[in-house]
């Protein structure tokens, strides 16, 4: 079992989201799967970053702005992942469906968290040792 110091979360808020109002509940699920790690990072494009920052701060998740560039959140998270891998992280909990995260260092394990398992890219599925489908917050409520 991984130790907290060797696990990090990389959450793509532009990709795995239940909406601003429900992402705090989604964060509860995601953080509970991070083996007690305090290395918790999320990123989104600038508007997403701004809207989520106050809600996710209570979960001790460090929010990174992906700016306005395409794939900006992915780039920021992959940069952070590279730094963390050099510092000893060996397991990445990735909340995303994007193939970009298949590029995480080969010596690291990748566990994918998603709300939509059919949307996880083929490359990321092959790279992942496990793909976990999260419960959509509020899915038990009538439509």
Short mmCIF file of C-alpha atoms in Angstrom, two decimals:
data_model
loop_
_atom_site.label_atom_id
_atom_site.label_comp_id
_atom_site.label_asym_id
_atom_site.label_seq_id
_atom_site.Cartn_x
_atom_site.Cartn_y
_atom_site.Cartn_z
CA UNK A 1 0.00 0.00 0.00
CA UNK A 2 1.36 3.46 -0.87
CA UNK A 3 2.39 5.81 1.92
CA UNK A 4 1.00 9.37 2.07
CA UNK A 5 4.40 10.89 1.18
CA UNK A 6 4.60 8.90 -2.06
CA UNK A 7 1.09 9.69 -3.37
CA UNK A 8 -0.16 12.84 -5.09
CA UNK A 9 -3.47 13.94 -6.56
CA UNK A 10 -3.66 15.63 -9.96
CA UNK A 11 -7.27 16.75 -10.59
CA UNK A 12 -8.25 18.29 -13.93
CA UNK A 13 -11.23 20.47 -13.03
CA UNK A 14 -11.96 21.14 -16.69
CA UNK A 15 -12.49 17.44 -17.22
CA UNK A 16 -13.79 15.72 -14.09
CA UNK A 17 -16.44 17.96 -12.58
CA UNK A 18 -19.92 17.79 -11.18
CA UNK A 19 -20.30 21.57 -11.47
CA UNK A 20 -19.10 24.29 -9.12
CA UNK A 21 -21.84 23.73 -6.55
CA UNK A 22 -21.22 19.96 -6.31
CA UNK A 23 -17.46 19.77 -6.70
CA UNK A 24 -16.90 20.18 -2.94
CA UNK A 25 -18.82 16.91 -2.46
CA UNK A 26 -16.84 15.37 -5.31
CA UNK A 27 -13.64 16.53 -3.59
CA UNK A 28 -14.64 14.49 -0.51
CA UNK A 29 -14.70 11.34 -2.64
CA UNK A 30 -11.49 12.15 -4.46
CA UNK A 31 -9.47 13.08 -1.36
CA UNK A 32 -10.68 9.94 0.43
CA UNK A 33 -8.92 7.87 -2.28
CA UNK A 34 -5.54 9.60 -1.86
CA UNK A 35 -4.12 7.37 0.93
CA UNK A 36 -3.92 10.28 3.39
CA UNK A 37 -1.62 12.32 1.16
CA UNK A 38 -1.34 16.07 1.60
CA UNK A 39 0.01 16.46 -1.94
CA UNK A 40 -3.31 17.49 -3.46
CA UNK A 41 -3.36 19.56 -6.66
CA UNK A 42 -6.14 20.65 -8.99
CA UNK A 43 -6.11 22.92 -12.02
CA UNK A 44 -8.55 24.50 -14.40
CA UNK A 45 -8.75 27.28 -16.92
CA UNK A 46 -8.79 30.71 -15.31
CA UNK A 47 -12.59 31.00 -14.84
CA UNK A 48 -12.79 27.47 -13.44
CA UNK A 49 -9.83 28.18 -11.16
CA UNK A 50 -11.47 31.32 -9.79
CA UNK A 51 -14.86 29.72 -9.20
CA UNK A 52 -13.45 26.65 -7.47
CA UNK A 53 -10.75 28.23 -5.34
CA UNK A 54 -12.90 29.13 -2.30
CA UNK A 55 -14.80 25.83 -2.34
CA UNK A 56 -11.79 23.52 -2.58
CA UNK A 57 -9.54 25.40 -0.17
CA UNK A 58 -11.40 23.70 2.70
CA UNK A 59 -10.09 20.37 1.38
CA UNK A 60 -6.47 21.60 1.43
CA UNK A 61 -6.29 21.21 -2.33
CA UNK A 62 -3.78 23.52 -3.99
CA UNK A 63 -5.43 25.12 -7.01
CA UNK A 64 -3.34 26.00 -10.05
CA UNK A 65 -4.52 28.29 -12.83
CA UNK A 66 -4.32 26.85 -16.30
CA UNK A 67 -4.68 30.34 -17.75
CA UNK A 68 -6.42 30.79 -21.09
CA UNK A 69 -4.31 28.44 -23.21
CA UNK A 70 -5.72 25.19 -24.60
CA UNK A 71 -4.80 22.28 -22.34
CA UNK A 72 -3.48 24.80 -19.81
CA UNK A 73 -4.73 22.81 -16.82
CA UNK A 74 -3.18 19.60 -18.15
CA UNK A 75 0.15 21.35 -18.65
CA UNK A 76 0.19 22.83 -15.15
CA UNK A 77 -0.67 19.48 -13.56
CA UNK A 78 1.91 17.59 -15.61
CA UNK A 79 4.57 20.15 -14.64
CA UNK A 80 3.63 19.67 -10.99
CA UNK A 81 3.66 15.89 -11.48
CA UNK A 82 7.20 16.00 -12.85
CA UNK A 83 8.39 17.99 -9.84
CA UNK A 84 6.65 15.62 -7.44
CA UNK A 85 8.07 12.51 -9.15
CA UNK A 86 11.58 13.93 -8.76
CA UNK A 87 10.80 14.43 -5.06
CA UNK A 88 9.76 10.81 -4.52
CA UNK A 89 6.08 10.53 -5.46
CA UNK A 90 5.49 7.09 -6.93
CA UNK A 91 1.68 6.95 -7.21
CA UNK A 92 -0.47 9.53 -8.95
CA UNK A 93 -4.19 9.68 -8.37
CA UNK A 94 -5.37 11.33 -11.59
CA UNK A 95 -8.90 12.74 -11.79
CA UNK A 96 -9.12 13.18 -15.54
CA UNK A 97 -10.08 11.44 -18.77
CA UNK A 98 -7.33 13.06 -20.86
CA UNK A 99 -4.62 11.11 -22.62
CA UNK A 100 -2.07 13.77 -21.63
CA UNK A 101 -1.71 12.12 -18.22
CA UNK A 102 -0.42 8.94 -19.82
CA UNK A 103 2.84 10.91 -20.08
CA UNK A 104 3.47 10.80 -16.33
CA UNK A 105 6.84 9.19 -15.52
CA UNK A 106 6.89 5.48 -16.38
CA UNK A 107 8.23 4.48 -12.95
CA UNK A 108 5.08 5.88 -11.28
CA UNK A 109 1.78 4.11 -10.80
CA UNK A 110 -1.33 5.88 -12.10
CA UNK A 111 -4.82 5.42 -10.68
CA UNK A 112 -7.52 7.19 -12.68
CA UNK A 113 -10.65 8.61 -11.07
CA UNK A 114 -13.53 9.54 -13.37
CA UNK A 115 -17.23 10.24 -13.44
CA UNK A 116 -17.54 8.97 -17.02
CA UNK A 117 -15.57 5.76 -17.57
CA UNK A 118 -16.48 5.58 -21.25
CA UNK A 119 -14.72 8.94 -21.76
CA UNK A 120 -11.31 7.88 -20.42
CA UNK A 121 -8.86 7.95 -23.32
CA UNK A 122 -7.47 4.63 -24.52
CA UNK A 123 -3.90 5.79 -23.77
CA UNK A 124 -4.77 6.72 -20.21
CA UNK A 125 -6.63 3.43 -19.68
CA UNK A 126 -3.56 1.49 -20.83
CA UNK A 127 -1.29 3.55 -18.57
CA UNK A 128 -3.52 3.21 -15.50
CA UNK A 129 -3.19 0.33 -13.08
CA UNK A 130 -6.83 1.00 -12.16
CA UNK A 131 -9.74 3.15 -13.37
CA UNK A 132 -12.24 4.01 -10.64
CA UNK A 133 -15.70 5.38 -11.38
CA UNK A 134 -16.78 7.95 -8.82
CA UNK A 135 -20.36 8.52 -7.74
CA UNK A 136 -21.78 11.69 -9.26
CA UNK A 137 -22.73 13.98 -6.34
CA UNK A 138 -26.48 14.38 -6.26
CA UNK A 139 -27.08 11.46 -8.62
CA UNK A 140 -29.46 9.93 -6.10
CA UNK A 141 -31.71 13.00 -6.35
CA UNK A 142 -34.68 12.94 -8.71
CA UNK A 143 -34.18 14.86 -11.98
#
